[in-house]
C-alpha positions as CSV (number, residue, x, y, z in Angstrom):
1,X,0.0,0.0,0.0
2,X,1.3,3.2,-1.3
3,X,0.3,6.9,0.8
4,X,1.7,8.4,-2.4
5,X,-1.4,6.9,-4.0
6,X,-5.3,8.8,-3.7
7,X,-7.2,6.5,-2.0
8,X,-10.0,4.8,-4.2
9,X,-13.2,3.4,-3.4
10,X,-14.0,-0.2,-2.1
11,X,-16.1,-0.9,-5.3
12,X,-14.0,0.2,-7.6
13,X,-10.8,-1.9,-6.5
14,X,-13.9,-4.8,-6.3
15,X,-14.8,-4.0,-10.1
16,X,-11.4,-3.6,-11.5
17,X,-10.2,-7.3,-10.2
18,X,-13.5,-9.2,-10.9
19,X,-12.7,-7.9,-14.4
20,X,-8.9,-9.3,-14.9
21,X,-9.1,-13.1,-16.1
22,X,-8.1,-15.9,-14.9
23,X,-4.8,-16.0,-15.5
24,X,-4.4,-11.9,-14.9
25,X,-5.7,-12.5,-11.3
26,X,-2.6,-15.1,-10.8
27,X,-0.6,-12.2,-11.6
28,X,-2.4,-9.7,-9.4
29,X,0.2,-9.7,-6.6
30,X,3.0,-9.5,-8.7
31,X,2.3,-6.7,-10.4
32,X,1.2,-4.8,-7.2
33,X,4.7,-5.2,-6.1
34,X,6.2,-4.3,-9.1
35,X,3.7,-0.6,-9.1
36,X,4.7,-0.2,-5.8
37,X,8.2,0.1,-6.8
38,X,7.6,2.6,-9.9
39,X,7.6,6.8,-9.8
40,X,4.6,8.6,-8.8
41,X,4.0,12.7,-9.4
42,X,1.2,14.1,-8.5
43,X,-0.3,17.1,-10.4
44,X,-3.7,18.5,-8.2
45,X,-6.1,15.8,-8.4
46,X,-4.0,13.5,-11.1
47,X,-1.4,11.1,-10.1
48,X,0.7,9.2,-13.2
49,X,2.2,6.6,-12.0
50,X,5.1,5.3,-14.6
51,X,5.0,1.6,-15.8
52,X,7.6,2.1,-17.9
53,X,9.4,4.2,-19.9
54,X,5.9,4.5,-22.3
55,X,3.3,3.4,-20.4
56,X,1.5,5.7,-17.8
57,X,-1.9,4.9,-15.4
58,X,-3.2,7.5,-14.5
59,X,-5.6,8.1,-11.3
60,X,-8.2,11.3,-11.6
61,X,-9.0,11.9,-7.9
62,X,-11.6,15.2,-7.8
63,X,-11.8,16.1,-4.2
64,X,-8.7,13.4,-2.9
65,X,-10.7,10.2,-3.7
66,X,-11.1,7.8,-6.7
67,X,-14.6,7.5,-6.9
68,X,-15.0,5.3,-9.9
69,X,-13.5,2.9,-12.1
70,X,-13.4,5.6,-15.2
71,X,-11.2,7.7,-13.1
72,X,-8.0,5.0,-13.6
73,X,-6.5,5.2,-17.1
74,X,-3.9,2.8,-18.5
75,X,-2.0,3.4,-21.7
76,X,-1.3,-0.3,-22.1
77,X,-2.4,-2.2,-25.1
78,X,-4.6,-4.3,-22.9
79,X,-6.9,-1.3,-21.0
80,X,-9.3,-1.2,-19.9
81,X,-9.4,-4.8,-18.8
82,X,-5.8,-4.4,-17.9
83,X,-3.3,-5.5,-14.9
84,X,-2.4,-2.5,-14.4
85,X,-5.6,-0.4,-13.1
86,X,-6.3,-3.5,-11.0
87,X,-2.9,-3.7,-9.4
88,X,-2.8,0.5,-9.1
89,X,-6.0,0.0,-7.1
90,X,-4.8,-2.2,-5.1
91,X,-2.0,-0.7,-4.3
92,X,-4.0,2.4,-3.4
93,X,-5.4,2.9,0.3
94,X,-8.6,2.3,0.8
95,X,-11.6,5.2,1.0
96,X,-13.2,4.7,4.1
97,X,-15.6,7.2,3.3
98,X,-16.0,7.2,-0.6
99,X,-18.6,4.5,-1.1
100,X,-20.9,7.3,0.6
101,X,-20.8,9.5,-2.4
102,X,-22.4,8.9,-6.1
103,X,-24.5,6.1,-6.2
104,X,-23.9,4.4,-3.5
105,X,-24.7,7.6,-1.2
106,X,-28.1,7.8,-3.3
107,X,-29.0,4.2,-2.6
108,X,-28.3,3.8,1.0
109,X,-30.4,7.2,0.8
110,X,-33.0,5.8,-0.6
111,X,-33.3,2.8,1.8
112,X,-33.4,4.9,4.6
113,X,-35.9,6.7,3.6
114,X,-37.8,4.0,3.5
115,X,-37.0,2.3,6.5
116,X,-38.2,6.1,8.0
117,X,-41.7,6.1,6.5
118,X,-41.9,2.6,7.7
119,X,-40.9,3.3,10.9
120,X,-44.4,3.7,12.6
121,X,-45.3,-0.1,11.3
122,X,-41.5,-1.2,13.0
123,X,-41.6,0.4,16.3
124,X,-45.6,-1.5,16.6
125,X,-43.7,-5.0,15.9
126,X,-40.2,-6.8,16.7
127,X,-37.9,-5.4,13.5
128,X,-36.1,-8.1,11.7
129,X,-33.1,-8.2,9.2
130,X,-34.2,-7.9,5.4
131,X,-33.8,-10.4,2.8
132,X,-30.7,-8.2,1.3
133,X,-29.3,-7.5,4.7
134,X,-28.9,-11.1,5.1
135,X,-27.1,-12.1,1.8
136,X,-25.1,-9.2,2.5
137,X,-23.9,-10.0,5.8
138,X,-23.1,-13.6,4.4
139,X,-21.2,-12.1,1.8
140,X,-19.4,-10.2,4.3
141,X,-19.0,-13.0,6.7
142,X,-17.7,-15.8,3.9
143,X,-15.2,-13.4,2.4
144,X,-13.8,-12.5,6.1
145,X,-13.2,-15.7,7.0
146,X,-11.7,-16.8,3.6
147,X,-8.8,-14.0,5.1
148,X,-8.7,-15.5,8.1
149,X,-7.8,-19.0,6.3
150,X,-5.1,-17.9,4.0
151,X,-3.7,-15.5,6.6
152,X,-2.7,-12.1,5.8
153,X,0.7,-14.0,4.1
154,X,-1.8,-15.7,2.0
155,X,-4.4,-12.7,1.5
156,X,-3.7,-11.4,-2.1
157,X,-5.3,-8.6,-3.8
158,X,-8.0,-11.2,-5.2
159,X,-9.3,-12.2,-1.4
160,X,-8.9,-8.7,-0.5
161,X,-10.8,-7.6,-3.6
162,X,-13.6,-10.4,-2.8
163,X,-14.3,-8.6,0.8
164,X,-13.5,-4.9,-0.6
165,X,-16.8,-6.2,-2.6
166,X,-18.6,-7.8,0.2
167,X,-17.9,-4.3,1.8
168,X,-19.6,-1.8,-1.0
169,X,-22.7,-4.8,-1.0
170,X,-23.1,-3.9,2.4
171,X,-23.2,-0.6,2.2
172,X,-25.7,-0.7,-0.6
173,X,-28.2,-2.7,1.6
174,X,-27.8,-0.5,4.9
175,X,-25.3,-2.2,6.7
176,X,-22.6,0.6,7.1
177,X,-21.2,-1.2,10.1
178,X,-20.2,-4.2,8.3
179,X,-19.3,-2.1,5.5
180,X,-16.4,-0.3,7.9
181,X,-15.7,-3.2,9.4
182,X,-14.5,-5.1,6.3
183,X,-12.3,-2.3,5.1
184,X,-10.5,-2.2,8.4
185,X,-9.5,-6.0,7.8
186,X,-8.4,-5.2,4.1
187,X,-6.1,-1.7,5.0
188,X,-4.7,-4.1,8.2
189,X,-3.7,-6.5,5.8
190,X,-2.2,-4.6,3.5
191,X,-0.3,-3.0,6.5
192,X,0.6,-6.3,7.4
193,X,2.2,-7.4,4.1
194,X,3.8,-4.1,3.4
195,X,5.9,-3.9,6.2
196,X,4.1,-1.0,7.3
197,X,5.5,0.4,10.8
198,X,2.2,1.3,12.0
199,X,0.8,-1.9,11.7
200,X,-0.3,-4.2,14.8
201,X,-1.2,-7.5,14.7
202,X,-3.1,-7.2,17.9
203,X,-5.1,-4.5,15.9
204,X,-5.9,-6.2,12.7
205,X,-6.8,-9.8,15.1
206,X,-9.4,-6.8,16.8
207,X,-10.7,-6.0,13.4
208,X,-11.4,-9.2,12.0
209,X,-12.9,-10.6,15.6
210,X,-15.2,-7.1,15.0
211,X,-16.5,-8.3,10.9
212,X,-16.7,-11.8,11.7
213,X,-18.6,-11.3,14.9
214,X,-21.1,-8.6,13.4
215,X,-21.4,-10.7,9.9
216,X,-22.6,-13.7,12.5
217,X,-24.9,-12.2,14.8
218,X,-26.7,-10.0,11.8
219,X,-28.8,-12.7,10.6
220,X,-30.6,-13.2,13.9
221,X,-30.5,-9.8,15.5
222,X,-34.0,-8.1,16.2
223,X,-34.8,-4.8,17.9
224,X,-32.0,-2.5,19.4
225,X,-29.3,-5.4,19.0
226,X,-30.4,-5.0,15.4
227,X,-30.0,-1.1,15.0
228,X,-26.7,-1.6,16.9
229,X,-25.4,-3.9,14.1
230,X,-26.0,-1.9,11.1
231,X,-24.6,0.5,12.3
232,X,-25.1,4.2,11.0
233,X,-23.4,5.5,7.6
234,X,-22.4,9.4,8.6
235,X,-22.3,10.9,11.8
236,X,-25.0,13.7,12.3
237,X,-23.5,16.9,13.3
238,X,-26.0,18.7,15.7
239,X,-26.0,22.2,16.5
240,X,-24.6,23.1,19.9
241,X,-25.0,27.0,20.1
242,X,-21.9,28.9,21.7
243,X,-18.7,27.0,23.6
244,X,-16.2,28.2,25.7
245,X,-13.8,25.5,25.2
246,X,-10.1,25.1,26.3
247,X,-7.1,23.5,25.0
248,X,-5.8,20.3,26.4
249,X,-3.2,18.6,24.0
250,X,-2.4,17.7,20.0
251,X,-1.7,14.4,18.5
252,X,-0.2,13.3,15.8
253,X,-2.5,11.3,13.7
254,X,-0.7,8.4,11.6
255,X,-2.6,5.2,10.3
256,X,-1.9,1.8,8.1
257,X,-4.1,3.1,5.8
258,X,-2.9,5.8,4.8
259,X,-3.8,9.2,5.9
260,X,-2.1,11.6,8.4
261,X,-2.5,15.3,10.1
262,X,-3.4,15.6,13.8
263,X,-6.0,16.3,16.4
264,X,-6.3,18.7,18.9
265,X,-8.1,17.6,22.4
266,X,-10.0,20.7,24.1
267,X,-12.5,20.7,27.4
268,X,-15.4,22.5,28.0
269,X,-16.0,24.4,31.2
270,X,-18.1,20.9,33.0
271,X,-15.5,18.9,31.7
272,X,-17.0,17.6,27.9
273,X,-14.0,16.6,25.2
274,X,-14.2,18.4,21.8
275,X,-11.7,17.4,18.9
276,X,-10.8,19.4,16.1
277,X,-8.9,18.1,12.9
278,X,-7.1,18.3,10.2
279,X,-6.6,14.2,8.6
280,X,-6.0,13.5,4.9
281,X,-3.7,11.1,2.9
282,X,-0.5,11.4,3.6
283,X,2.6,9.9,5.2
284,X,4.8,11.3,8.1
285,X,5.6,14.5,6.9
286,X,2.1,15.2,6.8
287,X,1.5,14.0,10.7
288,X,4.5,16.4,12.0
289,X,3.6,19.4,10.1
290,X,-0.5,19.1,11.0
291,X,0.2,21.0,14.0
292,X,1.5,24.0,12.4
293,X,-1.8,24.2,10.4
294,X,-4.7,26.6,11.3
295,X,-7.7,24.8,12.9
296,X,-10.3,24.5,10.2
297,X,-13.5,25.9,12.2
298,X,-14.7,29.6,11.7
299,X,-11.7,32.2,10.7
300,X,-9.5,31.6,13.4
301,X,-6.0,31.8,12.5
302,X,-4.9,29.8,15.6
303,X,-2.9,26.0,14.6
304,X,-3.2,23.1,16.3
305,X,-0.2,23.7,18.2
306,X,-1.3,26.7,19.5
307,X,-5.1,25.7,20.5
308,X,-3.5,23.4,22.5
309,X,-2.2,25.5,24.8
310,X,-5.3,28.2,24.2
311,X,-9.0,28.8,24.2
312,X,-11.4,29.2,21.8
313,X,-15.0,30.6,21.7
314,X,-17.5,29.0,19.2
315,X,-20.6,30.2,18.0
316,X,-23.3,28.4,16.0
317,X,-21.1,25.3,16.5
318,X,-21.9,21.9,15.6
319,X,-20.9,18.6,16.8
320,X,-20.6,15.2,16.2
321,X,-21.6,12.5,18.5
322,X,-18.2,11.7,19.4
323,X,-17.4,15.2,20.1
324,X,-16.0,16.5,16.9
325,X,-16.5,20.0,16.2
326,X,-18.6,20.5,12.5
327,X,-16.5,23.5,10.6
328,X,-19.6,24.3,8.7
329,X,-19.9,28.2,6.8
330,X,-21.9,29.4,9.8
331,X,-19.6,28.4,12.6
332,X,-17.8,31.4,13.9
333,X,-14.4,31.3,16.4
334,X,-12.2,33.5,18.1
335,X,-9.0,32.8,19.9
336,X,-9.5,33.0,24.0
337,X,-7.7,32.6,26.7
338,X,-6.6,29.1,27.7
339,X,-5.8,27.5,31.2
340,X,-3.3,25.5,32.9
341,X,-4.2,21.7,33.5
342,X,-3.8,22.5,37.2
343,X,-6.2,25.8,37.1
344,X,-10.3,25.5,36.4
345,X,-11.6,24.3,34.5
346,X,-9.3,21.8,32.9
347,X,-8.1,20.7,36.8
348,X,-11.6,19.0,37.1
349,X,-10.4,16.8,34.7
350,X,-7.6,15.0,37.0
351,X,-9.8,14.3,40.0
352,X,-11.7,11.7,38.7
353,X,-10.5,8.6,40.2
354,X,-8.5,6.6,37.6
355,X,-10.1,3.3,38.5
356,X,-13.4,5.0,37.3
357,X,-12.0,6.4,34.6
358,X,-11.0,3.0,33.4
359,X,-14.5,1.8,34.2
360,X,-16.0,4.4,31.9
361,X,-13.8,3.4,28.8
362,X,-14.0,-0.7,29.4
363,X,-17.7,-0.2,29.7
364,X,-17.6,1.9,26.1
365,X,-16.9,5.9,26.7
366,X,-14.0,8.0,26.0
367,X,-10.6,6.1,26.3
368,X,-8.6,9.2,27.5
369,X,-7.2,8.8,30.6
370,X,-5.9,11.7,32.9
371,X,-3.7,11.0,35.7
372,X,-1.4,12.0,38.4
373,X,1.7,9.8,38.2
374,X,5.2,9.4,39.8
375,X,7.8,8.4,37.5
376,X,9.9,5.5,38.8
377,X,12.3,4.4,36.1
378,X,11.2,2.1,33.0
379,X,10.8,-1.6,32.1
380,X,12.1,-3.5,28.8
381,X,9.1,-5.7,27.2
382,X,9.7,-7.4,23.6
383,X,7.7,-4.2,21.8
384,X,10.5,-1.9,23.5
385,X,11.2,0.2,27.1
386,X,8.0,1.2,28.6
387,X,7.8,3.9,31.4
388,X,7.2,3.0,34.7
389,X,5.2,5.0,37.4
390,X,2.8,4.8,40.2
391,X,-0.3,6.2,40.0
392,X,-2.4,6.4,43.5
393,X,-0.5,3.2,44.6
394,X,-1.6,1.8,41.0
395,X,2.3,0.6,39.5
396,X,1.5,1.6,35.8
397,X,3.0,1.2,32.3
398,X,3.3,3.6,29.8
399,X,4.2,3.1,26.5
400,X,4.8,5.2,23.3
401,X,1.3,5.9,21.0
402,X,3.0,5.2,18.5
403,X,6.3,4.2,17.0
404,X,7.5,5.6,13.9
405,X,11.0,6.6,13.6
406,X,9.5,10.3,12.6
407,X,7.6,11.1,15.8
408,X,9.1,12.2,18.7
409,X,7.1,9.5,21.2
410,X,9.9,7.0,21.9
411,X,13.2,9.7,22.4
412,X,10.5,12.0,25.1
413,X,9.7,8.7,26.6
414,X,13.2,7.8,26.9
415,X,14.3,11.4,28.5
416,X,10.7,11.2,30.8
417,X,12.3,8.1,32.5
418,X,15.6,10.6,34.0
419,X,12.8,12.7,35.9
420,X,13.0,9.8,38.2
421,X,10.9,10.6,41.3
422,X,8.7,13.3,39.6
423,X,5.0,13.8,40.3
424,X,3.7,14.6,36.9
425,X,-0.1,14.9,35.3
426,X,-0.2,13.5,32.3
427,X,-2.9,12.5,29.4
428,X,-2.9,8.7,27.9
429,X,-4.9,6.1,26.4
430,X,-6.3,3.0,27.9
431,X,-4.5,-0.1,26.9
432,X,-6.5,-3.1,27.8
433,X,-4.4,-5.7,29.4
434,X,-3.7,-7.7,31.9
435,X,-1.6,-5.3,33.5
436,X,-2.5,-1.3,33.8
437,X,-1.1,0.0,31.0
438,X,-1.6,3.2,28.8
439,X,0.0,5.0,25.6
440,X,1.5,8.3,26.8
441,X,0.3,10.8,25.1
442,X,0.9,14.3,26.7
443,X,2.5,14.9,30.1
444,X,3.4,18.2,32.2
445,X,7.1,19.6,31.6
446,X,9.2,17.9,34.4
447,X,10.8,20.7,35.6
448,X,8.1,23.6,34.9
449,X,4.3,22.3,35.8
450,X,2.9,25.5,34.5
451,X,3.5,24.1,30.5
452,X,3.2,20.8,29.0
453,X,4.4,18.6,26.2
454,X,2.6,17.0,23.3
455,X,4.7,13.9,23.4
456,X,3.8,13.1,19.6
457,X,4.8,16.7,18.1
458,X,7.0,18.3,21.2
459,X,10.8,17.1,21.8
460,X,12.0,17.6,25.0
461,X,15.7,18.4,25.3
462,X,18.2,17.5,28.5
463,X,18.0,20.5,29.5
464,X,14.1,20.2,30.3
465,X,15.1,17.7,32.6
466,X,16.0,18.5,36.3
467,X,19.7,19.2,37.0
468,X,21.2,16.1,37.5
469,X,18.8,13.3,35.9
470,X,20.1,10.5,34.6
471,X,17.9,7.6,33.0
472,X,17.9,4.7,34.9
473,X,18.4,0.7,32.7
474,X,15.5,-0.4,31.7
475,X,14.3,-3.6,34.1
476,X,13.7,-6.6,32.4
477,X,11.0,-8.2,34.4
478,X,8.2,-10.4,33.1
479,X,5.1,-8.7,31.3
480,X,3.0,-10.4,33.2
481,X,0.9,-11.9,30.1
482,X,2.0,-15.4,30.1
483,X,0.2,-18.1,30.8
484,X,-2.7,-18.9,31.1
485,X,-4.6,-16.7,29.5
486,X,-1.7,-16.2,26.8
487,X,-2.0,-19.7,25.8
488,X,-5.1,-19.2,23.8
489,X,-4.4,-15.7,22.7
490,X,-1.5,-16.6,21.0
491,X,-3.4,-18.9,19.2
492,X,-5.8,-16.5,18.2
493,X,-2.6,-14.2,17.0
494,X,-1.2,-16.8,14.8
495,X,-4.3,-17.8,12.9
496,X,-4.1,-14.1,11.5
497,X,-0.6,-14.0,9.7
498,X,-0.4,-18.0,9.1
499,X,-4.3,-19.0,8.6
500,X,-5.8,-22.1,9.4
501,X,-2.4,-23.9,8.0
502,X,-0.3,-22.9,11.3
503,X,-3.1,-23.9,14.0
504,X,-3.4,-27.2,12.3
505,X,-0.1,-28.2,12.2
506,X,0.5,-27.1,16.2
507,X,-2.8,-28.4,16.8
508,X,-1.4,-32.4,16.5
509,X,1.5,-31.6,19.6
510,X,0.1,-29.1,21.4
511,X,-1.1,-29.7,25.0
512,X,-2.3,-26.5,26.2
513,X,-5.9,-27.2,26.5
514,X,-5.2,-29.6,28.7
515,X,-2.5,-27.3,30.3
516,X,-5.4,-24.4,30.9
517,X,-8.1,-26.7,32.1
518,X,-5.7,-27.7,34.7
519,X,-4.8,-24.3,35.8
520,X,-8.9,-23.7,35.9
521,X,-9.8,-22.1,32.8
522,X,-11.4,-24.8,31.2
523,X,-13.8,-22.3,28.9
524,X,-10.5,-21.4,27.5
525,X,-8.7,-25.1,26.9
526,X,-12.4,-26.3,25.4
527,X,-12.2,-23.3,23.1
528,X,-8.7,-23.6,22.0
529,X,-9.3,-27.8,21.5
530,X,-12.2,-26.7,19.2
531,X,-9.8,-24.4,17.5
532,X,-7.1,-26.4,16.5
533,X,-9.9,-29.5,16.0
534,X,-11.3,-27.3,13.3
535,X,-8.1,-26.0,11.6
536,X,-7.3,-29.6,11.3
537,X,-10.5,-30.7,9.8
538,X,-10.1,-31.7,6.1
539,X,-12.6,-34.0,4.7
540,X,-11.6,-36.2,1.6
541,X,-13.4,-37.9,-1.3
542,X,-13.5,-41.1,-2.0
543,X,-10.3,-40.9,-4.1
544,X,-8.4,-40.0,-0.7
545,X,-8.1,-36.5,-2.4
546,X,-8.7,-33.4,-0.2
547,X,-12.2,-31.7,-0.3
548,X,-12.1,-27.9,-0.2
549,X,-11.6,-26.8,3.5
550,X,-14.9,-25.4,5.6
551,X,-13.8,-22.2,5.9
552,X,-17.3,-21.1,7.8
553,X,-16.6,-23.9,10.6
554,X,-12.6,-22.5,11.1
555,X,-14.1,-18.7,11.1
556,X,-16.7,-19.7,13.7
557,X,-13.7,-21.3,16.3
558,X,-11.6,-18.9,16.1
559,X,-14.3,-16.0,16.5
560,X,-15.6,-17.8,19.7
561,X,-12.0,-17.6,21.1
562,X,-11.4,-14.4,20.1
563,X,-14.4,-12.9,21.8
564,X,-13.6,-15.8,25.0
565,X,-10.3,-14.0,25.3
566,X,-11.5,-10.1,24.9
567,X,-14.1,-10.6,27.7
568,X,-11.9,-12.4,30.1
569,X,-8.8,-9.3,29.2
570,X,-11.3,-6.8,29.7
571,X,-12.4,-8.2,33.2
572,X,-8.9,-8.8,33.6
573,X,-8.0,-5.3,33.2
574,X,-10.8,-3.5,35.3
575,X,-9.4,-5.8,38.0
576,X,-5.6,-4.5,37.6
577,X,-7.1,-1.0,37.7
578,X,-9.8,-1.9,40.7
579,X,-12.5,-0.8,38.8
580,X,-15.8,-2.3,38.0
581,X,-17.6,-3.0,34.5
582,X,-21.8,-2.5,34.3
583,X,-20.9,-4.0,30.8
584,X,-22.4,-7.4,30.5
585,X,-19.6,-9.4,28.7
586,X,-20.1,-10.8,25.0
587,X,-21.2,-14.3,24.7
588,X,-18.8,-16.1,22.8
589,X,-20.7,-18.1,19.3
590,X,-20.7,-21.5,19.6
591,X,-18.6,-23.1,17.3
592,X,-21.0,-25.6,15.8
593,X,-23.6,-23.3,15.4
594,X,-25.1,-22.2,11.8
595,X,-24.6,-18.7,10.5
């Protein structure tokens, strides 16, 4: 995958490989990797990309997206239906937004209208899934877990293609949930077999629990469970009149799939998080030099950088239900003055109790985190050196948000660790665990309380540090995520980049069902039998030859222990912090059960 690239459209990268043949699509791959290698220029909304020395495909992207299949031109003797559109598509990041423009916005419009004037008659009965809804979620559920079999080193552009389809079908029958879903697996597996830095297994095992388990339950859902499921395809920016709102930190903003810029964090006067920002494709460049940008909402010329550290007063505002400020033409802002985390209102912010704090993010709010730490040195793990601290008699990890080489996490991390013995505030996000652990985000300036430091875009110097600091070795101590749980998450991990090939092949000497059942987990060692029984079930014919593998019955294992293993972390991690979940947790699918 290529930031250089627009990004295009699910249903246009679907189109463009359905129409190679047979012996093109064996090629797919290949000629991916060879695009990826080749020139790109830009001009505006054109990018050339230079076969060779003759040849030229060329993507039209009005507005930053490929929107349709017409918009990719080859010069090739065999365009349209060429390799070279197919394999530029592919090499493009995926539009998570696009499929809501054109047609596809006007169908999905047009089914929601009518699922509004047939409201009355819904709310009276029990609302069920639709015909379409149904084949769609199939669609969505079959071409998942034919992923999940060949692993991401098995998951070409073809399989990705096949759920980039199942994706825009989706979205045409009102299923935007599934839709989004689908094109997180395919940008985490292109992030996966790119190399990408960003990319994290743990993240892309999330996403394709997240498909699988919606694609499953769809089919059956009724009611509110139902509404949940499809899911809603914009978010509705409401007016919220005038705001007084105050700058907390930036971010930088940095994904697999392809698009970059940052986000600034701001509070209102009781306490409520507003974001602004500024995220488009682009690479790392475009991450670090976000912040210098001015906020796009009303004719403020204040950047990211600065709001931080400021205020600002809205008028006419609108927001999004996640808290993102609408820059609409009759939004109006002014620069005000901001406040010190320590001073009102922002202070109100830090006496929350972290343990419900924690409690408020496990159980599905905001995943920010502010706390009151004392640094006490820092601990090696296998991902790198993580901070150590204690927070209210809480011994806490913190690790970097994010670790490319062009962000200035890891080195402030690294210098945070000399200010040994400081009491600090500081602003990360929850990392679920077994352990309490966060990414560090922002933190107060060790030797001057009054500023801070957005660890993402600041770089603190030694001479921030107080006179004398020295960073201490890293301790190498265990994680504390071995066994037992770990003995079925790994599993679950290794089904992802190897398929159903690796589990059945450990499946024939491994013994740790038998090893977690002893040590009282016997949900888990059940689950992770039934795993490894179904990676290793291959029917043959009468000829002794292999029959194609039941893909459905593999997807259905592994989901149950995926979701087995995210209920018992998340209990596990409310306990580490002492808090308390209201959230009931998810059942996990029976493995035998029909779709």
């Amino acid at each position: 995958m290529s930031p250089d690239l627009p990004p295009v459209a699910p249903s246009v990268t679907a189109a463009l490989v359905e129409a190679l043949s047979p012996r093109l699509r064996k090629r797919l791959d290949a000629g991916v990797t060879k695009l990826l290698a080749r020139p790109v220029a830009r001009d505006g909304d054109t990018v050339r990309i230079a076969v060779d020395d003759e040849t030229d495909v060329v993507l039209h992207a009005p507005g930053g997206t490929v929107t349709g299949a017409d918009a990719i031109h080859c010069g090739c003797l065999l365009a349209p239906d060429c390799l070279h559109r197919a394999a530029a598509a592919s090499a493009a990041p995926v539009a998570d937004a696009a499929e809501a423009t054109g047609a596809a916005r006007e169908e999905t419009a047009r089914r929601e209208t009518a699922q509004t004037a047939a409201g009355g008659a819904e709310q009276a009965g029990t609302e069920t899934v639709t015909a379409d809804q149904r084949a769609a979620a199939r669609a969505v559920f079959d071409a998942a877990a034919a992923v999940l079999e060949a692993g991401t080193d098995g998951a070409g552009a073809v399989l990705q293609a096949e759920l980039l389809h199942a994706a825009h079908t989706a979205r045409l029958a009102g299923l935007p949930r599934a839709s989004a879903a689908a094109i997180s697996v395919v940008t985490g597996v292109r992030a996966a077999r790119s190399a990408d830095p960003g990319y994290r297994l743990a993240d892309l095992a999330g996403a394709l629990a997240d498909v699988l388990g919606v694609a499953h339950r769809l089919p059956h859902a009724t009611g509110p469970d139902l509404t949940e499921l499809r899911g809603t395809v914009r978010q509705p920016y409401r007016p919220d009149g005038s705001l007084r709102l105050y700058g907390l930190f930036s971010e930088p903003v940095l994904t697999a799939t392809g698009y970059a810029g940052a986000v600034t964090w701001t509070a209102d006067a009781h306490g409520r998080l507003y974001t602004v920002s500024d995220v488009a494709p682009g690479g790392p460049a475009r991450a670090t030099g976000a912040a210098d940008r001015a906020v796009r909402i009303g004719d403020t010329a204040l950047t990211h950088r600065e709001l931080s550290r400021a205020g600002l007063a809205v008028s006419g505002a609108t927001v999004s239900p996640t808290g993102r400020l609408g820059a609409g033409s009759g939004v109006r802002a002014v620069r005000a003055p901001g406040a010190s985390w320590r001073s009102e209102p922002l202070d109100r912010l830090w006496a929350l109790p972290a343990a419900e704090q924690v409690a408020k993010a496990l159980n599905g709010g905001q995943d920010l985190l502010f706390l009151e730490v004392t640094v006490t040195g820092t601990v090696r793990e296998t991902t790198g050196d993580c901070l150590l601290a204690d927070c209210a008699g809480v011994p806490l990890r913190l690790a970097t948000a994010h670790d490319d080489p062009s962000l200035p996490y890891r080195d402030n991390l690294r210098l945070l660790a000399a200010a040994r013995g400081s009491l600090l505030r500081i602003v990360a996000r929850l990392a679920p665990g077994p352990l309490p652990r966060a990414l560090l985000l922002a933190a107060e300036h060790p030797t001057d309380p009054a500023a801070r430091v957005d660890l993402g875009l600041d770089r603190l110097l030694h001479a921030d540090l107080p006179t004398g600091a020295v960073a201490p070795p890293a301790a190498v101590v265990p994680t504390g995520d071995e066994a037992p749980l770990h003995l079925l998450r790994r599993r679950v991990h290794q089904a992802v980049p190897g398929g159903r090939g690796v589990l059945a092949f450990i499946g024939s000497r491994s013994g740790d069902g038998v090893r977690l059942r002893r040590l009282g987990l016997a949900t888990a060692g059940d689950l992770l039998d039934d795993l490894h029984a179904a990676a290793a079930d291959r029917s043959r014919d009468p000829f002794g030859r292999l029959l194609p593998a039941d893909t459905a019955h593999f997807a259905r294992a592994w989901l149950a222990a995926a979701v087995y293993t995210d209920t018992v972390e998340r209990a596990l991690c409310a306990s580490a912090w002492g808090a308390t979940t209201t959230e009931a947790p998810a059942p996990a699918p029976a493995p035998s059960t029909a779709r």
